[in-house]
PDB file of C-alpha atoms and ligand atoms in Angstrom:
ATOM      1  CA  MET A  63      65.494  29.885 -24.636  1.00 89.00           C
ATOM      2  CA  ILE A  64      62.927  32.619 -24.078  1.00 96.00           C
ATOM      3  CA  SER A  65      61.708  34.273 -27.230  1.00 97.00           C
ATOM      4  CA  ILE A  66      59.790  37.537 -27.038  1.00 98.00           C
ATOM      5  CA  LYS A  67      58.200  38.920 -30.190  1.00 97.00           C
ATOM      6  CA  ASN A  68      56.428  42.256 -30.770  1.00 98.00           C
ATOM      7  CA  LEU A  69      55.469  42.399 -27.109  1.00 98.00           C
ATOM      8  CA  SER A  70      53.354  45.400 -26.109  1.00 98.00           C
ATOM      9  CA  LYS A  71      51.350  46.432 -23.085  1.00 98.00           C
ATOM     10  CA  ILE A  72      49.019  49.421 -23.153  1.00 98.00           C
ATOM     11  CA  TYR A  73      47.311  50.402 -19.897  1.00 97.00           C
ATOM     12  CA  LYS A  74      43.943  51.742 -20.949  1.00 94.00           C
ATOM     13  CA  SER A  75      42.116  54.242 -18.818  1.00 88.00           C
ATOM     14  CA  LYS A  76      38.712  55.923 -19.138  1.00 90.00           C
ATOM     15  CA  ASN A  77      39.664  59.290 -17.675  1.00 91.00           C
ATOM     16  CA  ARG A  78      43.371  59.524 -18.564  1.00 91.00           C
ATOM     17  CA  ASP A  79      45.463  58.986 -21.681  1.00 93.00           C
ATOM     18  CA  ASP A  80      46.418  55.392 -22.424  1.00 95.00           C
ATOM     19  CA  VAL A  81      49.969  54.488 -21.333  1.00 96.00           C
ATOM     20  CA  THR A  82      52.128  52.350 -23.604  1.00 97.00           C
ATOM     21  CA  ALA A  83      54.302  50.798 -20.893  1.00 98.00           C
ATOM     22  CA  VAL A  84      55.913  48.175 -23.164  1.00 98.00           C
ATOM     23  CA  ASP A  85      56.228  49.129 -26.808  1.00 98.00           C
ATOM     24  CA  ASN A  86      56.871  46.405 -29.387  1.00 98.00           C
ATOM     25  CA  ILE A  87      59.769  44.568 -27.717  1.00 98.00           C
ATOM     26  CA  ASP A  88      61.723  41.761 -29.418  1.00 97.00           C
ATOM     27  CA  LEU A  89      64.256  39.834 -27.325  1.00 97.00           C
ATOM     28  CA  SER A  90      65.894  36.414 -27.151  1.00 97.00           C
ATOM     29  CA  ILE A  91      67.192  35.175 -23.825  1.00 97.00           C
ATOM     30  CA  ASN A  92      69.360  32.050 -23.781  1.00 97.00           C
ATOM     31  CA  GLN A  93      68.846  29.159 -21.387  1.00 96.00           C
ATOM     32  CA  GLY A  94      71.170  29.459 -18.389  1.00 97.00           C
ATOM     33  CA  GLU A  95      72.256  33.064 -18.818  1.00 97.00           C
ATOM     34  CA  ILE A  96      71.856  36.019 -16.470  1.00 98.00           C
ATOM     35  CA  PHE A  97      70.047  38.642 -18.497  1.00 98.00           C
ATOM     36  CA  GLY A  98      69.697  42.224 -17.281  1.00 98.00           C
ATOM     37  CA  VAL A  99      67.083  44.835 -18.132  1.00 98.00           C
ATOM     38  CA  ILE A 100      68.079  48.358 -17.083  1.00 98.00           C
ATOM     39  CA  GLY A 101      66.280  51.676 -17.375  1.00 97.00           C
ATOM     40  CA  TYR A 102      65.063  54.696 -15.448  1.00 95.00           C
ATOM     41  CA  SER A 103      61.944  54.644 -13.316  1.00 95.00           C
ATOM     42  CA  GLY A 104      58.878  54.522 -15.555  1.00 96.00           C
ATOM     43  CA  ALA A 105      60.774  52.901 -18.469  1.00 97.00           C
ATOM     44  CA  GLY A 106      58.489  49.851 -18.371  1.00 98.00           C
ATOM     45  CA  LYS A 107      60.802  47.300 -16.710  1.00 97.00           C
ATOM     46  CA  SER A 108      58.367  46.153 -14.088  1.00 96.00           C
ATOM     47  CA  THR A 109      55.548  45.783 -16.597  1.00 97.00           C
ATOM     48  CA  PHE A 110      57.896  43.832 -18.870  1.00 98.00           C
ATOM     49  CA  ILE A 111      58.898  41.306 -16.200  1.00 97.00           C
ATOM     50  CA  ARG A 112      55.276  40.914 -15.047  1.00 96.00           C
ATOM     51  CA  LEU A 113      54.255  40.115 -18.614  1.00 97.00           C
ATOM     52  CA  LEU A 114      56.740  37.224 -18.626  1.00 96.00           C
ATOM     53  CA  ASN A 115      54.877  35.260 -15.955  1.00 92.00           C
ATOM     54  CA  ARG A 116      51.551  36.674 -17.047  1.00 93.00           C
ATOM     55  CA  LEU A 117      50.905  38.751 -13.943  1.00 93.00           C
ATOM     56  CA  GLU A 118      50.001  41.245 -16.677  1.00 95.00           C
ATOM     57  CA  GLU A 119      48.052  40.429 -19.806  1.00 94.00           C
ATOM     58  CA  PRO A 120      49.905  41.556 -22.965  1.00 97.00           C
ATOM     59  CA  THR A 121      48.065  43.822 -25.385  1.00 97.00           C
ATOM     60  CA  ASP A 122      49.983  42.313 -28.285  1.00 97.00           C
ATOM     61  CA  GLY A 123      52.847  39.948 -29.062  1.00 97.00           C
ATOM     62  CA  LYS A 124      54.177  36.544 -28.095  1.00 97.00           C
ATOM     63  CA  ILE A 125      56.296  35.078 -25.290  1.00 97.00           C
ATOM     64  CA  ILE A 126      57.675  31.582 -25.839  1.00 96.00           C
ATOM     65  CA  MET A 127      59.080  30.212 -22.591  1.00 93.00           C
ATOM     66  CA  ASN A 128      59.943  26.599 -21.717  1.00 88.00           C
ATOM     67  CA  GLU A 129      58.644  25.681 -25.196  1.00 89.00           C
ATOM     68  CA  LYS A 130      55.186  27.067 -24.399  1.00 91.00           C
ATOM     69  CA  ASP A 131      53.444  30.106 -25.829  1.00 93.00           C
ATOM     70  CA  MET A 132      52.736  31.975 -22.589  1.00 93.00           C
ATOM     71  CA  THR A 133      50.234  34.241 -24.341  1.00 92.00           C
ATOM     72  CA  ASN A 134      47.999  31.354 -25.372  1.00 91.00           C
ATOM     73  CA  LEU A 135      47.374  29.078 -22.379  1.00 92.00           C
ATOM     74  CA  SER A 136      44.322  27.777 -20.566  1.00 92.00           C
ATOM     75  CA  ASN A 137      44.106  28.708 -16.870  1.00 92.00           C
ATOM     76  CA  LYS A 138      45.230  25.223 -15.903  1.00 93.00           C
ATOM     77  CA  GLU A 139      48.239  25.338 -18.239  1.00 93.00           C
ATOM     78  CA  LEU A 140      49.098  28.814 -16.956  1.00 93.00           C
ATOM     79  CA  ARG A 141      49.168  27.544 -13.342  1.00 90.00           C
ATOM     80  CA  ASN A 142      51.440  24.753 -14.490  1.00 91.00           C
ATOM     81  CA  GLU A 143      53.801  27.026 -16.407  1.00 93.00           C
ATOM     82  CA  ARG A 144      53.951  29.559 -13.563  1.00 92.00           C
ATOM     83  CA  GLN A 145      55.403  26.867 -11.311  1.00 91.00           C
ATOM     84  CA  LYS A 146      58.423  26.800 -13.630  1.00 93.00           C
ATOM     85  CA  ILE A 147      58.980  30.535 -13.046  1.00 96.00           C
ATOM     86  CA  GLY A 148      60.214  31.850  -9.686  1.00 97.00           C
ATOM     87  CA  MET A 149      60.087  35.519  -8.779  1.00 97.00           C
ATOM     88  CA  ILE A 150      61.713  37.729  -6.150  1.00 98.00           C
ATOM     89  CA  PHE A 151      60.769  41.297  -5.248  1.00 97.00           C
ATOM     90  CA  GLN A 152      62.236  44.552  -3.957  1.00 96.00           C
ATOM     91  CA  HIS A 153      60.238  44.359  -0.731  1.00 96.00           C
ATOM     92  CA  PHE A 154      60.515  40.561  -0.438  1.00 97.00           C
ATOM     93  CA  ASN A 155      56.723  39.910  -0.201  1.00 96.00           C
ATOM     94  CA  LEU A 156      57.122  37.429   2.662  1.00 98.00           C
ATOM     95  CA  LEU A 157      54.274  36.205   4.841  1.00 97.00           C
ATOM     96  CA  TRP A 158      54.915  38.068   8.094  1.00 97.00           C
ATOM     97  CA  SER A 159      53.016  35.683  10.348  1.00 97.00           C
ATOM     98  CA  ARG A 160      54.943  32.647   9.115  1.00 98.00           C
ATOM     99  CA  THR A 161      58.440  31.512  10.028  1.00 98.00           C
ATOM    100  CA  VAL A 162      61.328  31.245   7.579  1.00 98.00           C
ATOM    101  CA  PHE A 163      60.619  27.528   7.265  1.00 98.00           C
ATOM    102  CA  ASP A 164      56.907  28.013   6.610  1.00 98.00           C
ATOM    103  CA  ASN A 165      57.484  30.832   4.113  1.00 98.00           C
ATOM    104  CA  ILE A 166      59.723  28.565   2.052  1.00 98.00           C
ATOM    105  CA  ALA A 167      57.351  25.597   2.443  1.00 98.00           C
ATOM    106  CA  PHE A 168      54.357  27.634   1.248  1.00 97.00           C
ATOM    107  CA  PRO A 169      54.699  27.081  -2.528  1.00 96.00           C
ATOM    108  CA  LEU A 170      55.330  23.364  -1.858  1.00 96.00           C
ATOM    109  CA  GLU A 171      52.108  23.167   0.150  1.00 95.00           C
ATOM    110  CA  ILE A 172      50.220  24.814  -2.709  1.00 92.00           C
ATOM    111  CA  ALA A 173      51.764  22.321  -5.125  1.00 92.00           C
ATOM    112  CA  GLY A 174      50.506  19.487  -2.892  1.00 94.00           C
ATOM    113  CA  ILE A 175      53.933  18.092  -1.950  1.00 95.00           C
ATOM    114  CA  PRO A 176      53.633  15.648   1.018  1.00 97.00           C
ATOM    115  CA  LYS A 177      54.932  16.795   4.399  1.00 96.00           C
ATOM    116  CA  GLU A 178      58.113  14.694   4.664  1.00 97.00           C
ATOM    117  CA  GLN A 179      59.199  15.618   1.149  1.00 97.00           C
ATOM    118  CA  ARG A 180      58.438  19.261   1.889  1.00 97.00           C
ATOM    119  CA  LYS A 181      60.609  19.145   4.967  1.00 97.00           C
ATOM    120  CA  SER A 182      63.676  17.801   3.194  1.00 98.00           C
ATOM    121  CA  LYS A 183      63.236  20.211   0.269  1.00 98.00           C
ATOM    122  CA  VAL A 184      62.986  23.209   2.635  1.00 98.00           C
ATOM    123  CA  GLN A 185      66.105  22.077   4.514  1.00 98.00           C
ATOM    124  CA  GLU A 186      67.992  21.775   1.230  1.00 98.00           C
ATOM    125  CA  LEU A 187      66.888  25.303   0.193  1.00 98.00           C
ATOM    126  CA  ILE A 188      67.793  26.764   3.591  1.00 98.00           C
ATOM    127  CA  GLU A 189      71.325  25.372   3.199  1.00 98.00           C
ATOM    128  CA  LEU A 190      71.532  26.653  -0.372  1.00 97.00           C
ATOM    129  CA  VAL A 191      70.731  30.268   0.606  1.00 98.00           C
ATOM    130  CA  GLY A 192      72.776  30.220   3.832  1.00 97.00           C
ATOM    131  CA  LEU A 193      70.013  30.456   6.429  1.00 98.00           C
ATOM    132  CA  ALA A 194      70.734  27.323   8.460  1.00 97.00           C
ATOM    133  CA  GLY A 195      69.769  27.911  12.098  1.00 97.00           C
ATOM    134  CA  ARG A 196      67.155  30.582  11.238  1.00 97.00           C
ATOM    135  CA  GLU A 197      64.313  28.184  10.375  1.00 97.00           C
ATOM    136  CA  ASP A 198      62.116  29.333  13.263  1.00 98.00           C
ATOM    137  CA  TYR A 199      62.710  33.083  12.898  1.00 98.00           C
ATOM    138  CA  TYR A 200      59.935  35.360  11.720  1.00 98.00           C
ATOM    139  CA  PRO A 201      60.677  37.830   8.896  1.00 98.00           C
ATOM    140  CA  SER A 202      60.639  40.762  11.360  1.00 97.00           C
ATOM    141  CA  GLN A 203      63.620  39.163  13.114  1.00 98.00           C
ATOM    142  CA  LEU A 204      65.756  39.102   9.987  1.00 98.00           C
ATOM    143  CA  SER A 205      67.988  41.669   8.279  1.00 97.00           C
ATOM    144  CA  GLY A 206      67.079  42.851   4.785  1.00 97.00           C
ATOM    145  CA  GLY A 207      69.590  40.503   3.196  1.00 98.00           C
ATOM    146  CA  GLN A 208      68.279  37.552   5.174  1.00 98.00           C
ATOM    147  CA  LYS A 209      64.720  38.383   4.134  1.00 98.00           C
ATOM    148  CA  GLN A 210      65.766  38.323   0.492  1.00 98.00           C
ATOM    149  CA  ARG A 211      67.469  34.949   1.070  1.00 98.00           C
ATOM    150  CA  VAL A 212      64.094  33.645   2.239  1.00 98.00           C
ATOM    151  CA  GLY A 213      62.532  35.168  -0.889  1.00 98.00           C
ATOM    152  CA  ILE A 214      65.085  33.402  -3.075  1.00 98.00           C
ATOM    153  CA  ALA A 215      64.603  30.038  -1.332  1.00 98.00           C
ATOM    154  CA  ARG A 216      60.830  30.341  -1.715  1.00 98.00           C
ATOM    155  CA  ALA A 217      61.196  31.255  -5.392  1.00 98.00           C
ATOM    156  CA  LEU A 218      63.306  28.130  -5.963  1.00 98.00           C
ATOM    157  CA  ALA A 219      61.025  25.720  -4.088  1.00 97.00           C
ATOM    158  CA  ASN A 220      59.323  24.251  -7.154  1.00 96.00           C
ATOM    159  CA  ASP A 221      62.611  23.907  -9.115  1.00 96.00           C
ATOM    160  CA  PRO A 222      61.842  26.675 -11.629  1.00 96.00           C
ATOM    161  CA  LYS A 223      63.654  26.927 -14.952  1.00 96.00           C
ATOM    162  CA  VAL A 224      63.551  30.740 -14.829  1.00 97.00           C
ATOM    163  CA  LEU A 225      64.040  33.179 -11.950  1.00 98.00           C
ATOM    164  CA  LEU A 226      62.659  36.727 -12.347  1.00 98.00           C
ATOM    165  CA  CYS A 227      64.211  39.391 -10.109  1.00 98.00           C
ATOM    166  CA  ASP A 228      62.261  42.666  -9.827  1.00 97.00           C
ATOM    167  CA  GLU A 229      64.631  45.274  -8.283  1.00 96.00           C
ATOM    168  CA  ALA A 230      65.642  42.504  -5.877  1.00 97.00           C
ATOM    169  CA  THR A 231      68.550  44.409  -4.316  1.00 97.00           C
ATOM    170  CA  SER A 232      67.166  47.961  -4.466  1.00 95.00           C
ATOM    171  CA  ALA A 233      66.132  47.960  -0.800  1.00 95.00           C
ATOM    172  CA  LEU A 234      69.532  46.678   0.395  1.00 96.00           C
ATOM    173  CA  ASP A 235      72.777  48.394   1.386  1.00 97.00           C
ATOM    174  CA  PRO A 236      75.803  48.010  -0.955  1.00 96.00           C
ATOM    175  CA  GLN A 237      77.510  45.187   0.973  1.00 97.00           C
ATOM    176  CA  THR A 238      74.275  43.188   1.298  1.00 97.00           C
ATOM    177  CA  THR A 239      73.545  43.841  -2.381  1.00 97.00           C
ATOM    178  CA  ASP A 240      76.873  42.270  -3.320  1.00 98.00           C
ATOM    179  CA  ASP A 241      76.217  39.260  -1.070  1.00 98.00           C
ATOM    180  CA  ILE A 242      72.821  38.662  -2.686  1.00 98.00           C
ATOM    181  CA  LEU A 243      74.268  39.110  -6.196  1.00 98.00           C
ATOM    182  CA  ASP A 244      76.991  36.549  -5.348  1.00 98.00           C
ATOM    183  CA  LEU A 245      74.260  34.168  -4.187  1.00 98.00           C
ATOM    184  CA  LEU A 246      72.346  34.627  -7.474  1.00 98.00           C
ATOM    185  CA  VAL A 247      75.498  33.837  -9.465  1.00 98.00           C
ATOM    186  CA  SER A 248      76.193  30.702  -7.430  1.00 97.00           C
ATOM    187  CA  ILE A 249      72.581  29.541  -7.860  1.00 98.00           C
ATOM    188  CA  ASN A 250      72.822  30.212 -11.604  1.00 98.00           C
ATOM    189  CA  GLN A 251      75.955  28.058 -11.772  1.00 97.00           C
ATOM    190  CA  LYS A 252      74.712  25.260  -9.494  1.00 97.00           C
ATOM    191  CA  LEU A 253      71.190  24.929 -10.893  1.00 96.00           C
ATOM    192  CA  GLY A 254      71.722  26.167 -14.459  1.00 95.00           C
ATOM    193  CA  LEU A 255      68.513  28.173 -14.432  1.00 96.00           C
ATOM    194  CA  THR A 256      67.966  31.335 -16.458  1.00 98.00           C
ATOM    195  CA  ILE A 257      67.907  34.535 -14.377  1.00 98.00           C
ATOM    196  CA  ILE A 258      66.293  37.771 -15.567  1.00 98.00           C
ATOM    197  CA  VAL A 259      67.204  40.805 -13.507  1.00 98.00           C
ATOM    198  CA  ILE A 260      65.507  44.167 -13.791  1.00 97.00           C
ATOM    199  CA  THR A 261      67.185  47.103 -12.109  1.00 97.00           C
ATOM    200  CA  HIS A 262      67.904  50.817 -12.341  1.00 95.00           C
ATOM    201  CA  GLU A 263      71.436  50.198 -10.985  1.00 95.00           C
ATOM    202  CA  MET A 264      74.308  49.835 -13.448  1.00 94.00           C
ATOM    203  CA  HIS A 265      76.401  48.150 -10.753  1.00 95.00           C
ATOM    204  CA  VAL A 266      74.021  45.172 -10.659  1.00 97.00           C
ATOM    205  CA  ILE A 267      74.223  44.710 -14.440  1.00 96.00           C
ATOM    206  CA  LYS A 268      78.015  44.994 -14.538  1.00 95.00           C
ATOM    207  CA  LYS A 269      78.497  42.599 -11.632  1.00 96.00           C
ATOM    208  CA  ILE A 270      76.386  39.624 -12.721  1.00 98.00           C
ATOM    209  CA  CYS A 271      74.828  39.943 -16.197  1.00 97.00           C
ATOM    210  CA  GLN A 272      76.204  38.623 -19.484  1.00 96.00           C
ATOM    211  CA  GLN A 273      73.543  40.206 -21.694  1.00 97.00           C
ATOM    212  CA  VAL A 274      71.643  43.439 -21.204  1.00 97.00           C
ATOM    213  CA  ALA A 275      68.711  45.306 -22.710  1.00 98.00           C
ATOM    214  CA  VAL A 276      68.361  49.037 -22.052  1.00 98.00           C
ATOM    215  CA  MET A 277      64.739  50.192 -21.793  1.00 98.00           C
ATOM    216  CA  ASP A 278      63.453  53.724 -22.275  1.00 98.00           C
ATOM    217  CA  ASN A 279      59.857  54.808 -22.682  1.00 97.00           C
ATOM    218  CA  GLY A 280      58.637  51.223 -23.190  1.00 98.00           C
ATOM    219  CA  LYS A 281      61.185  50.409 -25.890  1.00 98.00           C
ATOM    220  CA  VAL A 282      64.447  48.468 -25.920  1.00 98.00           C
ATOM    221  CA  ILE A 283      66.857  51.129 -27.159  1.00 97.00           C
ATOM    222  CA  GLU A 284      70.021  49.041 -26.956  1.00 96.00           C
ATOM    223  CA  GLN A 285      70.879  45.404 -26.340  1.00 96.00           C
ATOM    224  CA  GLY A 286      73.820  43.029 -26.441  1.00 96.00           C
ATOM    225  CA  GLU A 287      76.705  41.802 -24.329  1.00 96.00           C
ATOM    226  CA  VAL A 288      77.247  43.956 -21.245  1.00 95.00           C
ATOM    227  CA  LEU A 289      80.876  44.543 -22.217  1.00 91.00           C
ATOM    228  CA  GLU A 290      79.896  45.821 -25.645  1.00 91.00           C
ATOM    229  CA  VAL A 291      76.923  47.934 -24.584  1.00 91.00           C
ATOM    230  CA  PHE A 292      78.594  49.718 -21.668  1.00 87.00           C
ATOM    231  CA  MET A 293      82.354  49.553 -22.046  1.00 75.00           C
ATOM    232  CA  HIS A 294      82.946  51.342 -25.344  1.00 67.00           C
ATOM    233  CA  PRO A 295      84.601  54.784 -25.079  1.00 63.00           C
TER     234      PRO A 295
HETATM  235  P1  ADP B 543      59.554  50.754 -14.326  1.00 84.72           P
HETATM  236  O1  ADP B 543      59.462  49.416 -13.701  1.00 84.72           O
HETATM  237  O2  ADP B 543      60.651  50.851 -15.344  1.00 84.72           O
HETATM  238  O3  ADP B 543      59.636  51.876 -13.326  1.00 84.72           O
HETATM  239  P2  ADP B 543      56.721  50.440 -14.957  1.00 84.72           P
HETATM  240  O4  ADP B 543      56.540  49.222 -15.780  1.00 84.72           O
HETATM  241  O5  ADP B 543      56.390  50.371 -13.517  1.00 84.72           O
HETATM  242  O6  ADP B 543      58.218  51.004 -15.175  1.00 84.72           O
HETATM  243  O7  ADP B 543      55.855  51.619 -15.597  1.00 84.72           O
HETATM  244  C1  ADP B 543      55.883  51.933 -16.996  1.00 84.72           C
HETATM  245  C2  ADP B 543      54.782  52.964 -17.290  1.00 84.72           C
HETATM  246  O8  ADP B 543      53.515  52.332 -17.130  1.00 84.72           O
HETATM  247  C3  ADP B 543      54.767  54.167 -16.362  1.00 84.72           C
HETATM  248  O9  ADP B 543      54.378  55.291 -17.113  1.00 84.72           O
HETATM  249  C4  ADP B 543      53.714  53.799 -15.331  1.00 84.72           C
HETATM  250  O10 ADP B 543      53.135  54.967 -14.799  1.00 84.72           O
HETATM  251  C5  ADP B 543      52.730  53.010 -16.158  1.00 84.72           C
HETATM  252  N1  ADP B 543      51.990  51.991 -15.394  1.00 84.72           N
HETATM  253  C6  ADP B 543      52.540  50.973 -14.672  1.00 84.72           C
HETATM  254  N2  ADP B 543      51.572  50.200 -14.120  1.00 84.72           N
HETATM  255  C7  ADP B 543      50.389  50.752 -14.498  1.00 84.72           C
HETATM  256  C8  ADP B 543      49.003  50.440 -14.258  1.00 84.72           C
HETATM  257  N3  ADP B 543      48.654  49.353 -13.525  1.00 84.72           N
HETATM  258  N4  ADP B 543      48.057  51.237 -14.793  1.00 84.72           N
HETATM  259  C9  ADP B 543      48.393  52.307 -15.553  1.00 84.72           C
HETATM  260  N5  ADP B 543      49.662  52.664 -15.830  1.00 84.72           N
HETATM  261  C10 ADP B 543      50.660  51.903 -15.310  1.00 84.72           C
HETATM  262  P1  ADP B 544      70.531  45.244   8.026  1.00 84.72           P
HETATM  263  O1  ADP B 544      70.154  46.620   8.438  1.00 84.72           O
HETATM  264  O2  ADP B 544      71.953  45.101   7.547  1.00 84.72           O
HETATM  265  O3  ADP B 544      69.542  44.616   7.074  1.00 84.72           O
HETATM  266  P2  ADP B 544      69.654  44.458  10.664  1.00 84.72           P
HETATM  267  O4  ADP B 544      70.239  45.522  11.497  1.00 84.72           O
HETATM  268  O5  ADP B 544      68.203  44.515  10.299  1.00 84.72           O
HETATM  269  O6  ADP B 544      70.527  44.316   9.317  1.00 84.72           O
HETATM  270  O7  ADP B 544      69.935  43.042  11.313  1.00 84.72           O
HETATM  271  C1  ADP B 544      71.224  42.665  11.728  1.00 84.72           C
HETATM  272  C2  ADP B 544      71.132  41.374  12.535  1.00 84.72           C
HETATM  273  O8  ADP B 544      70.224  41.508  13.627  1.00 84.72           O
HETATM  274  C3  ADP B 544      70.662  40.194  11.720  1.00 84.72           C
HETATM  275  O9  ADP B 544      71.525  39.106  11.953  1.00 84.72           O
HETATM  276  C4  ADP B 544      69.249  39.892  12.229  1.00 84.72           C
HETATM  277  O10 ADP B 544      69.013  38.501  12.284  1.00 84.72           O
HETATM  278  C5  ADP B 544      69.243  40.479  13.609  1.00 84.72           C
HETATM  279  N1  ADP B 544      67.915  41.069  13.881  1.00 84.72           N
HETATM  280  C6  ADP B 544      67.354  42.102  13.214  1.00 84.72           C
HETATM  281  N2  ADP B 544      66.155  42.411  13.724  1.00 84.72           N
HETATM  282  C7  ADP B 544      65.928  41.533  14.750  1.00 84.72           C
HETATM  283  C8  ADP B 544      64.842  41.307  15.665  1.00 84.72           C
HETATM  284  N3  ADP B 544      63.737  42.054  15.657  1.00 84.72           N
HETATM  285  N4  ADP B 544      64.964  40.308  16.551  1.00 84.72           N
HETATM  286  C9  ADP B 544      66.075  39.549  16.573  1.00 84.72           C
HETATM  287  N5  ADP B 544      67.122  39.706  15.744  1.00 84.72           N
HETATM  288  C10 ADP B 544      67.050  40.668  14.845  1.00 84.72           C
END
């Protein structure tokens, strides 16, 4: 379970007004669920998800994830905890000079996994995301959907307990979006990991999420089961 209490992020600036991007959010996210955060551009979604793996420093509040208080960790502990959190991005963030294989192997190299073990783990991930036969391709030789499959495999390399998806299908066409969403559901079922999806697209929430929080102006203005939040008359 991920427990978020009184979480706030204020971007301070010398020559402009401060921006309260995340404003006193409380949320509980259950282990193994697919949780959606939806809102218009500027609502604070991206800041929120970046606070979860501490790519942003919170101004206030607590985040308890994998039994650890993410807001109170030494640098060494933070590195350790971050390995349990995978992340995928709208524009994939792949290494363009590395092959599919080497992109997926990268986090394993950083974690110091020996070569033979790395090789079998990458092969397993390539099968899981449906990229068998593309190991030696470079990202520029792949379609958008295939690039995101590489992103997903890389995010799963260190067996995370949580996968964060930051507008992960927003750069894809509708058919490819559905294929990637199906893949996320099958990974959720096979591996039992918690998936947090942020998006501005209702379709994404309705297709794969059980729970949803609606963000506006830094605040959660509504939350609950997707069916309850969006299906009433
Ligand atoms: P969303 O992902 O919903 O589009 P963001 O989290 O990107 O929302 O942005 C929320 C608010 O915080 C916006 O007003 C945005 O301009 C502001 N903001 C985001 N990042 C920064 C930053 N690094 N410095 C200052 N303001 C920021
Ligand atoms: P989409 O627009 O649906 O993302 P693309 O048109 O980019 O798809 O790619 C369709 C197919 O063409 C994919 O199977 C991909 O592997 C292949 N492909 C795309 N770009 C290249 C390239 N530069 N070299 C070789 N194959 C490519």
